[in-house]
PDB file of C-alpha atoms in Angstrom:
ATOM      1  CA  MET L   1     -28.772  20.998-178.541  1.00 49.00           C
ATOM      2  CA  ALA L   2     -29.444  18.878-175.544  1.00 55.00           C
ATOM      3  CA  ARG L   3     -32.473  20.998-174.776  1.00 66.00           C
ATOM      4  CA  ASN L   4     -34.001  20.280-178.198  1.00 63.00           C
ATOM      5  CA  GLU L   5     -33.334  16.572-177.845  1.00 63.00           C
ATOM      6  CA  GLU L   6     -35.065  16.601-174.486  1.00 66.00           C
ATOM      7  CA  LYS L   7     -38.067  18.350-176.044  1.00 61.00           C
ATOM      8  CA  ALA L   8     -38.146  15.826-178.865  1.00 56.00           C
ATOM      9  CA  MET L   9     -38.055  12.964-176.435  1.00 63.00           C
ATOM     10  CA  SER L  10     -40.790  14.595-174.390  1.00 72.00           C
ATOM     11  CA  MET L  11     -42.998  15.016-177.459  1.00 72.00           C
ATOM     12  CA  LEU L  12     -42.224  11.450-178.515  1.00 73.00           C
ATOM     13  CA  ASN L  13     -43.205  10.170-175.125  1.00 72.00           C
ATOM     14  CA  ARG L  14     -46.426  12.163-175.218  1.00 72.00           C
ATOM     15  CA  TRP L  15     -47.238  10.820-178.686  1.00 75.00           C
ATOM     16  CA  LEU L  16     -46.681   7.267-177.459  1.00 75.00           C
ATOM     17  CA  ARG L  17     -48.960   7.875-174.491  1.00 68.00           C
ATOM     18  CA  VAL L  18     -51.638   9.257-176.788  1.00 72.00           C
ATOM     19  CA  GLN L  19     -51.363   6.199-179.043  1.00 73.00           C
ATOM     20  CA  SER L  20     -51.710   3.868-176.094  1.00 68.00           C
ATOM     21  CA  GLY L  21     -54.687   5.785-174.698  1.00 62.00           C
ATOM     22  CA  GLU L  22     -53.020   6.792-171.454  1.00 57.00           C
ATOM     23  CA  GLU L  23     -52.845  10.529-172.251  1.00 53.00           C
ATOM     24  CA  GLY L  24     -55.732  12.502-170.843  1.00 54.00           C
ATOM     25  CA  LYS L  25     -56.934   9.539-168.876  1.00 55.00           C
ATOM     26  CA  LYS L  26     -57.688  10.426-165.261  1.00 57.00           C
ATOM     27  CA  GLU L  27     -56.410   8.171-162.555  1.00 64.00           C
ATOM     28  CA  GLU L  28     -59.264   6.216-161.030  1.00 75.00           C
ATOM     29  CA  ARG L  29     -59.631   6.107-157.293  1.00 84.00           C
ATOM     30  CA  ARG L  30     -60.684   2.999-155.485  1.00 85.00           C
ATOM     31  CA  PRO L  31     -64.173   3.328-153.948  1.00 86.00           C
ATOM     32  CA  TYR L  32     -64.175   3.931-150.223  1.00 85.00           C
ATOM     33  CA  LEU L  33     -66.798   1.205-149.675  1.00 87.00           C
ATOM     34  CA  ALA L  34     -66.818  -2.127-151.482  1.00 86.00           C
ATOM     35  CA  SER L  35     -70.619  -2.035-151.551  1.00 87.00           C
ATOM     36  CA  LEU L  36     -70.479   0.940-153.986  1.00 86.00           C
ATOM     37  CA  CYS L  37     -69.028  -1.303-156.694  1.00 87.00           C
ATOM     38  CA  GLU L  38     -71.684  -2.899-158.914  1.00 87.00           C
ATOM     39  CA  GLY L  39     -69.537  -4.790-161.428  1.00 89.00           C
ATOM     40  CA  LEU L  40     -67.619  -8.010-160.928  1.00 90.00           C
ATOM     41  CA  PRO L  41     -64.653  -7.128-163.229  1.00 89.00           C
ATOM     42  CA  GLU L  42     -64.196  -3.824-161.437  1.00 90.00           C
ATOM     43  CA  ALA L  43     -64.251  -5.524-158.033  1.00 90.00           C
ATOM     44  CA  GLU L  44     -61.645  -8.003-159.255  1.00 91.00           C
ATOM     45  CA  LYS L  45     -59.480  -5.082-160.436  1.00 89.00           C
ATOM     46  CA  TRP L  46     -59.612  -3.310-157.069  1.00 90.00           C
ATOM     47  CA  ARG L  47     -58.777  -6.534-155.267  1.00 90.00           C
ATOM     48  CA  ARG L  48     -55.690  -7.019-157.449  1.00 90.00           C
ATOM     49  CA  GLN L  49     -54.667  -3.439-156.742  1.00 91.00           C
ATOM     50  CA  ILE L  50     -54.906  -4.002-152.990  1.00 91.00           C
ATOM     51  CA  ILE L  51     -52.844  -7.184-153.268  1.00 91.00           C
ATOM     52  CA  ALA L  52     -50.151  -5.246-155.151  1.00 91.00           C
ATOM     53  CA  GLU L  53     -50.061  -2.614-152.423  1.00 92.00           C
ATOM     54  CA  ILE L  54     -49.847  -5.300-149.710  1.00 91.00           C
ATOM     55  CA  THR L  55     -46.962  -7.000-151.546  1.00 90.00           C
ATOM     56  CA  LYS L  56     -45.091  -3.718-151.866  1.00 91.00           C
ATOM     57  CA  LYS L  57     -45.479  -2.799-148.213  1.00 91.00           C
ATOM     58  CA  VAL L  58     -44.595  -6.297-147.008  1.00 90.00           C
ATOM     59  CA  SER L  59     -41.333  -6.092-148.957  1.00 90.00           C
ATOM     60  CA  GLU L  60     -40.639  -2.692-147.393  1.00 90.00           C
ATOM     61  CA  ILE L  61     -41.255  -3.848-143.824  1.00 90.00           C
ATOM     62  CA  GLN L  62     -38.597  -6.549-144.135  1.00 89.00           C
ATOM     63  CA  ASN L  63     -35.922  -3.888-143.564  1.00 89.00           C
ATOM     64  CA  PRO L  64     -35.212  -3.648-139.806  1.00 86.00           C
ATOM     65  CA  GLY L  65     -33.311  -0.364-140.309  1.00 87.00           C
ATOM     66  CA  LEU L  66     -36.476   1.657-140.938  1.00 86.00           C
ATOM     67  CA  GLY L  67     -36.955   2.420-137.284  1.00 86.00           C
ATOM     68  CA  GLU L  68     -39.556   1.348-134.788  1.00 87.00           C
ATOM     69  CA  PHE L  69     -42.146   4.024-135.630  1.00 89.00           C
ATOM     70  CA  LYS L  70     -41.912   3.493-139.407  1.00 91.00           C
ATOM     71  CA  ILE L  71     -42.198  -0.268-138.976  1.00 90.00           C
ATOM     72  CA  ARG L  72     -45.266   0.108-136.739  1.00 90.00           C
ATOM     73  CA  ASP L  73     -46.910   2.459-139.271  1.00 92.00           C
ATOM     74  CA  LEU L  74     -46.218   0.048-142.123  1.00 92.00           C
ATOM     75  CA  ASN L  75     -47.596  -2.874-140.123  1.00 91.00           C
ATOM     76  CA  ASP L  76     -50.788  -0.902-139.377  1.00 92.00           C
ATOM     77  CA  GLU L  77     -51.173  -0.020-143.067  1.00 93.00           C
ATOM     78  CA  ILE L  78     -50.720  -3.659-144.102  1.00 92.00           C
ATOM     79  CA  ASN L  79     -53.370  -4.812-141.631  1.00 91.00           C
ATOM     80  CA  LYS L  80     -55.725  -2.112-142.890  1.00 92.00           C
ATOM     81  CA  LEU L  81     -55.202  -3.241-146.483  1.00 92.00           C
ATOM     82  CA  VAL L  82     -55.756  -6.891-145.483  1.00 89.00           C
ATOM     83  CA  ARG L  83     -59.098  -5.958-143.900  1.00 90.00           C
ATOM     84  CA  GLU L  84     -60.049  -3.975-146.998  1.00 91.00           C
ATOM     85  CA  LYS L  85     -59.125  -6.946-149.189  1.00 90.00           C
ATOM     86  CA  GLY L  86     -61.508  -9.063-147.141  1.00 88.00           C
ATOM     87  CA  HIS L  87     -64.329  -6.548-147.777  1.00 90.00           C
ATOM     88  CA  TRP L  88     -63.721  -6.727-151.532  1.00 90.00           C
ATOM     89  CA  GLU L  89     -63.561 -10.521-151.489  1.00 89.00           C
ATOM     90  CA  ARG L  90     -66.942 -10.660-149.746  1.00 90.00           C
ATOM     91  CA  ARG L  91     -68.304  -8.188-152.310  1.00 90.00           C
ATOM     92  CA  ILE L  92     -67.014 -10.407-155.119  1.00 90.00           C
ATOM     93  CA  ILE L  93     -68.947 -13.333-153.639  1.00 90.00           C
ATOM     94  CA  GLU L  94     -72.094 -11.181-153.488  1.00 90.00           C
ATOM     95  CA  LEU L  95     -71.644 -10.307-157.180  1.00 90.00           C
ATOM     96  CA  GLY L  96     -71.414 -13.995-158.114  1.00 89.00           C
ATOM     97  CA  GLY L  97     -67.627 -14.287-158.346  1.00 87.00           C
ATOM     98  CA  PRO L  98     -65.218 -16.882-156.914  1.00 87.00           C
ATOM     99  CA  ASN L  99     -64.696 -17.318-153.201  1.00 86.00           C
ATOM    100  CA  TYR L 100     -61.218 -15.973-152.413  1.00 83.00           C
ATOM    101  CA  LEU L 101     -61.801 -16.128-148.667  1.00 80.00           C
ATOM    102  CA  LYS L 102     -60.969 -19.841-148.596  1.00 75.00           C
ATOM    103  CA  THR L 103     -57.424 -19.234-149.830  1.00 66.00           C
ATOM    104  CA  SER L 104     -56.728 -15.777-148.381  1.00 60.00           C
ATOM    105  CA  VAL L 105     -54.190 -16.917-145.782  1.00 61.00           C
ATOM    106  CA  VAL L 106     -51.120 -14.680-145.477  1.00 59.00           C
ATOM    107  CA  LEU L 107     -47.858 -16.636-145.241  1.00 61.00           C
ATOM    108  CA  ASP L 108     -44.404 -15.526-144.196  1.00 58.00           C
ATOM    109  CA  GLU L 109     -41.081 -16.279-145.874  1.00 58.00           C
ATOM    110  CA  ASN L 110     -41.028 -19.747-144.267  1.00 62.00           C
ATOM    111  CA  GLY L 111     -44.413 -20.727-145.676  1.00 59.00           C
ATOM    112  CA  GLN L 112     -46.144 -20.507-142.298  1.00 63.00           C
ATOM    113  CA  GLU L 113     -49.183 -18.428-141.459  1.00 62.00           C
ATOM    114  CA  VAL L 114     -48.312 -14.969-140.173  1.00 59.00           C
ATOM    115  CA  PRO L 115     -48.738 -14.943-136.374  1.00 58.00           C
ATOM    116  CA  GLY L 116     -50.936 -12.430-134.609  1.00 53.00           C
ATOM    117  CA  THR L 117     -53.649 -11.975-132.031  1.00 48.00           C
ATOM    118  CA  LYS L 118     -57.386 -11.565-132.774  1.00 58.00           C
ATOM    119  CA  GLY L 119     -56.956 -10.775-136.464  1.00 75.00           C
ATOM    120  CA  TYR L 120     -54.041  -8.337-136.107  1.00 83.00           C
ATOM    121  CA  LYS L 121     -50.907  -9.714-137.781  1.00 84.00           C
ATOM    122  CA  TYR L 122     -47.255  -8.812-137.538  1.00 84.00           C
ATOM    123  CA  TYR L 123     -45.107  -8.812-140.684  1.00 85.00           C
ATOM    124  CA  GLY L 124     -41.382  -8.808-141.285  1.00 84.00           C
ATOM    125  CA  ALA L 125     -39.378  -6.722-138.854  1.00 87.00           C
ATOM    126  CA  ALA L 126     -42.524  -5.961-136.836  1.00 86.00           C
ATOM    127  CA  LYS L 127     -42.220  -9.380-135.233  1.00 84.00           C
ATOM    128  CA  ASP L 128     -38.918  -8.304-133.631  1.00 83.00           C
ATOM    129  CA  LEU L 129     -40.250  -5.094-132.078  1.00 84.00           C
ATOM    130  CA  PRO L 130     -40.069  -4.651-128.297  1.00 82.00           C
ATOM    131  CA  GLY L 131     -43.044  -6.288-126.646  1.00 80.00           C
ATOM    132  CA  VAL L 132     -44.056  -8.178-129.807  1.00 79.00           C
ATOM    133  CA  ARG L 133     -41.451 -10.902-129.530  1.00 76.00           C
ATOM    134  CA  ASP L 134     -42.836 -11.895-126.152  1.00 74.00           C
ATOM    135  CA  LEU L 135     -46.236 -12.609-127.713  1.00 72.00           C
ATOM    136  CA  PHE L 136     -44.825 -15.434-129.827  1.00 68.00           C
ATOM    137  CA  LYS L 137     -42.334 -16.804-127.320  1.00 70.00           C
ATOM    138  CA  LYS L 138     -43.268 -20.347-126.459  1.00 65.00           C
ATOM    139  CA  ASP L 139     -42.897 -21.581-122.939  1.00 61.00           C
ATOM    140  CA  ASP L 140     -40.687 -24.643-123.268  1.00 62.00           C
ATOM    141  CA  LYS L 141     -40.636 -25.378-119.561  1.00 67.00           C
ATOM    142  CA  PRO L 142     -42.075 -28.850-118.909  1.00 69.00           C
ATOM    143  CA  LEU L 143     -45.005 -29.090-116.604  1.00 72.00           C
ATOM    144  CA  ASN L 144     -44.159 -30.523-113.219  1.00 78.00           C
ATOM    145  CA  LYS L 145     -46.551 -33.416-112.775  1.00 81.00           C
ATOM    146  CA  ARG L 146     -47.268 -34.534-109.267  1.00 80.00           C
ATOM    147  CA  THR L 147     -46.608 -38.115-108.300  1.00 84.00           C
ATOM    148  CA  ARG L 148     -49.248 -40.410-106.879  1.00 83.00           C
ATOM    149  CA  SER L 149     -47.816 -40.121-103.367  1.00 84.00           C
ATOM    150  CA  GLU L 150     -47.933 -36.314-103.531  1.00 84.00           C
ATOM    151  CA  MET L 151     -51.564 -36.393-104.620  1.00 82.00           C
ATOM    152  CA  TYR L 152     -52.445 -38.788-101.784  1.00 81.00           C
ATOM    153  CA  LYS L 153     -51.012 -36.320 -99.266  1.00 82.00           C
ATOM    154  CA  CYS L 154     -53.966 -34.011 -99.923  1.00 80.00           C
ATOM    155  CA  ALA L 155     -56.538 -36.824 -99.883  1.00 82.00           C
ATOM    156  CA  ASP L 156     -57.257 -37.076 -96.170  1.00 79.00           C
ATOM    157  CA  ALA L 157     -60.433 -38.081 -94.323  1.00 78.00           C
ATOM    158  CA  ALA L 158     -62.031 -34.718 -95.005  1.00 78.00           C
ATOM    159  CA  TYR L 159     -61.468 -35.214 -98.758  1.00 80.00           C
ATOM    160  CA  PHE L 160     -63.578 -38.396 -98.710  1.00 80.00           C
ATOM    161  CA  GLY L 161     -66.290 -36.801 -96.547  1.00 76.00           C
ATOM    162  CA  TYR L 162     -65.673 -38.688 -93.312  1.00 77.00           C
ATOM    163  CA  ARG L 163     -65.597 -35.466 -91.272  1.00 75.00           C
ATOM    164  CA  ASP L 164     -68.912 -34.074 -92.440  1.00 72.00           C
ATOM    165  CA  GLU L 165     -70.477 -35.030 -89.100  1.00 71.00           C
ATOM    166  CA  ASP L 166     -68.112 -32.619 -87.335  1.00 73.00           C
ATOM    167  CA  ASP L 167     -69.479 -29.659 -89.254  1.00 70.00           C
ATOM    168  CA  ALA L 168     -71.837 -27.772 -86.925  1.00 74.00           C
ATOM    169  CA  THR L 169     -73.508 -25.888 -89.773  1.00 78.00           C
ATOM    170  CA  LEU L 170     -73.988 -28.896 -92.033  1.00 78.00           C
ATOM    171  CA  LEU L 171     -75.844 -31.153 -89.584  1.00 77.00           C
ATOM    172  CA  PRO L 172     -78.894 -28.868 -89.074  1.00 83.00           C
ATOM    173  CA  LEU L 173     -79.198 -28.398 -92.811  1.00 84.00           C
ATOM    174  CA  GLU L 174     -79.029 -32.142 -93.429  1.00 83.00           C
ATOM    175  CA  ALA L 175     -81.634 -32.788 -90.696  1.00 84.00           C
ATOM    176  CA  ALA L 176     -84.015 -30.245 -92.214  1.00 87.00           C
ATOM    177  CA  ALA L 177     -83.530 -31.687 -95.690  1.00 90.00           C
ATOM    178  CA  GLU L 178     -84.068 -35.229 -94.394  1.00 90.00           C
ATOM    179  CA  ALA L 179     -87.297 -34.207 -92.634  1.00 90.00           C
ATOM    180  CA  ASP L 180     -88.595 -32.577 -95.800  1.00 91.00           C
ATOM    181  CA  ALA L 181     -87.736 -35.650 -97.856  1.00 91.00           C
ATOM    182  CA  VAL L 182     -89.469 -37.999 -95.380  1.00 91.00           C
ATOM    183  CA  SER L 183     -92.625 -35.876 -95.222  1.00 90.00           C
ATOM    184  CA  THR L 184     -92.745 -35.679 -99.004  1.00 90.00           C
ATOM    185  CA  ALA L 185     -92.336 -39.452 -99.359  1.00 90.00           C
ATOM    186  CA  VAL L 186     -95.043 -40.160 -96.731  1.00 89.00           C
ATOM    187  CA  LEU L 187     -97.425 -37.752 -98.443  1.00 89.00           C
ATOM    188  CA  GLU L 188     -96.844 -39.350-101.846  1.00 88.00           C
ATOM    189  CA  TYR L 189     -97.318 -42.858-100.412  1.00 86.00           C
ATOM    190  CA  THR L 190    -100.551 -41.843 -98.675  1.00 87.00           C
ATOM    191  CA  GLU L 191    -101.977 -40.229-101.801  1.00 86.00           C
ATOM    192  CA  ARG L 192    -101.005 -43.191-103.948  1.00 83.00           C
ATOM    193  CA  HIS L 193    -102.566 -45.809-101.639  1.00 80.00           C
ATOM    194  CA  THR L 194    -105.634 -43.880-100.534  1.00 79.00           C
ATOM    195  CA  GLY L 195    -107.912 -45.131-103.322  1.00 57.00           C
ATOM    196  CA  ALA L 196    -106.797 -48.766-103.574  1.00 56.00           C
ATOM    197  CA  GLY L 197    -106.163 -49.255 -99.860  1.00 55.00           C
ATOM    198  CA  GLY L 198    -109.592 -47.874 -98.854  1.00 54.00           C
ATOM    199  CA  ALA L 199    -111.481 -50.495-100.845  1.00 53.00           C
ATOM    200  CA  ALA L 200    -109.360 -53.357 -99.434  1.00 53.00           C
ATOM    201  CA  ASN L 201    -109.843 -52.130 -95.874  1.00 56.00           C
ATOM    202  CA  ALA L 202    -113.612 -51.923 -96.351  1.00 52.00           C
ATOM    203  CA  ASP L 203    -113.741 -55.563 -97.506  1.00 54.00           C
ATOM    204  CA  ASP L 204    -111.706 -56.695 -94.492  1.00 54.00           C
ATOM    205  CA  ASP L 205    -114.015 -54.807 -92.118  1.00 53.00           C
ATOM    206  CA  ASP L 206    -117.069 -56.540 -93.601  1.00 53.00           C
ATOM    207  CA  ASP L 207    -115.444 -60.001 -93.244  1.00 52.00           C
ATOM    208  CA  ASP L 208    -114.011 -60.072 -89.719  1.00 51.00           C
ATOM    209  CA  GLY L 209    -114.183 -56.535 -88.420  1.00 49.00           C
ATOM    210  CA  LYS L 210    -110.369 -56.434 -88.022  1.00 48.00           C
ATOM    211  CA  GLY L 211    -109.300 -54.954 -91.315  1.00 46.00           C
ATOM    212  CA  THR L 212    -106.971 -52.400 -89.811  1.00 48.00           C
ATOM    213  CA  ASP L 213    -103.759 -53.775 -91.295  1.00 52.00           C
ATOM    214  CA  GLY L 214    -105.137 -54.186 -94.816  1.00 58.00           C
ATOM    215  CA  PHE L 215    -103.747 -57.756 -95.231  1.00 61.00           C
ATOM    216  CA  VAL L 216    -105.382 -59.779 -98.023  1.00 65.00           C
ATOM    217  CA  ALA L 217    -104.699 -63.555 -98.337  1.00 63.00           C
ATOM    218  CA  HIS L 218    -104.560 -64.741-101.932  1.00 67.00           C
ATOM    219  CA  VAL L 219    -104.309 -68.517-100.992  1.00 70.00           C
ATOM    220  CA  PRO L 220    -106.382 -70.534 -98.433  1.00 75.00           C
ATOM    221  CA  VAL L 221    -104.708 -70.481 -95.012  1.00 75.00           C
ATOM    222  CA  PRO L 222    -105.456 -73.562 -92.791  1.00 76.00           C
ATOM    223  CA  SER L 223    -106.429 -73.031 -89.173  1.00 82.00           C
ATOM    224  CA  ALA L 224    -104.466 -74.301 -86.155  1.00 84.00           C
ATOM    225  CA  GLU L 225    -106.852 -77.263 -85.571  1.00 86.00           C
ATOM    226  CA  ALA L 226    -106.530 -78.425 -89.170  1.00 85.00           C
ATOM    227  CA  LEU L 227    -102.753 -78.292 -88.874  1.00 86.00           C
ATOM    228  CA  GLU L 228    -102.792 -80.402 -85.692  1.00 88.00           C
ATOM    229  CA  LYS L 229    -105.036 -83.035 -87.336  1.00 88.00           C
ATOM    230  CA  ALA L 230    -102.766 -83.205 -90.359  1.00 88.00           C
ATOM    231  CA  VAL L 231     -99.673 -83.645 -88.173  1.00 88.00           C
ATOM    232  CA  LEU L 232    -101.302 -86.456 -86.126  1.00 89.00           C
ATOM    233  CA  ALA L 233    -102.450 -88.278 -89.262  1.00 88.00           C
ATOM    234  CA  GLN L 234     -98.935 -88.091 -90.738  1.00 88.00           C
ATOM    235  CA  LYS L 235     -97.405 -89.492 -87.529  1.00 87.00           C
ATOM    236  CA  LYS L 236     -99.961 -92.310 -87.484  1.00 84.00           C
ATOM    237  CA  ARG L 237     -99.093 -93.276 -91.052  1.00 84.00           C
ATOM    238  CA  ASP L 238     -95.393 -93.278 -90.234  1.00 84.00           C
ATOM    239  CA  MET L 239     -95.849 -95.572 -87.213  1.00 82.00           C
ATOM    240  CA  ILE L 240     -98.034 -97.979 -89.165  1.00 80.00           C
ATOM    241  CA  ALA L 241     -95.455 -98.101 -91.933  1.00 79.00           C
ATOM    242  CA  GLN L 242     -92.730 -98.837 -89.400  1.00 79.00           C
ATOM    243  CA  TYR L 243     -94.353-101.467 -87.142  1.00 77.00           C
ATOM    244  CA  VAL L 244     -97.110-103.073 -89.237  1.00 73.00           C
ATOM    245  CA  SER L 245     -96.386-105.431 -92.116  1.00 71.00           C
ATOM    246  CA  ALA L 246     -97.747-104.867 -95.580  1.00 70.00           C
ATOM    247  CA  GLU L 247    -100.204-107.821 -95.336  1.00 71.00           C
ATOM    248  CA  GLU L 248    -101.726-106.472 -92.123  1.00 70.00           C
ATOM    249  CA  ARG L 249    -102.066-103.015 -93.644  1.00 67.00           C
ATOM    250  CA  GLU L 250    -103.908-104.488 -96.620  1.00 70.00           C
ATOM    251  CA  ALA L 251    -106.159-106.444 -94.307  1.00 70.00           C
ATOM    252  CA  GLN L 252    -106.995-103.347 -92.240  1.00 66.00           C
ATOM    253  CA  GLN L 253    -107.719-101.362 -95.388  1.00 66.00           C
ATOM    254  CA  ALA L 254    -109.999-104.200 -96.647  1.00 64.00           C
ATOM    255  CA  LYS L 255    -112.129-104.026 -93.489  1.00 61.00           C
ATOM    256  CA  PRO L 256    -115.256-101.890 -93.772  1.00 54.00           C
TER     257      PRO L 256
END
């Protein structure tokens, strides 16, 4: 009797599957490459499927009693699915769909982004595996800052460059560099003043034949005799103003 009831239930279940269209329907496999998908709704469907698989595996990896090897395998599978989800999200953008990459940040149970290194993330119990915990351990030791007096202990005369003259290898190099700089400056000065200085020297040679220094006077320069005459005349005027009255000066000026 129980056997017949089981058959009836089996036939009933089959009839329900046929009515819903699930009977005879082959299970579709997700394409190996996201670029093989040409339709946006299909790409959205495969992305949802990957998210469901990630959610299932993340819930499984929360159990620390699975063992180290099982937890590592699950963590690798989750990272592989996360990379595949990124491929499908980029394919959705290429097909003209929404940009899921902006919001595809995986969070842990505390609402914080899952930690990892260079794209590889650790989920659930994988964060407590040997060697993994050390990656996220923060160094809380304060940095020992040196005081001003300790820093000044290293700042001696050599630090400020006062002992550079004692370096036997540095002095010849500096002398050679100084000689090169002086020769370069003299050469530039000579080339720059060759054209203008030649014309000025030629004019001085025509005037007095002593135009070797290239000096050009831009204002009239009085001679020594003119200066002596001017000094004597000034002294004469001072003595007259001191010893001669104003009436006598007017009388002398009135004389022819």
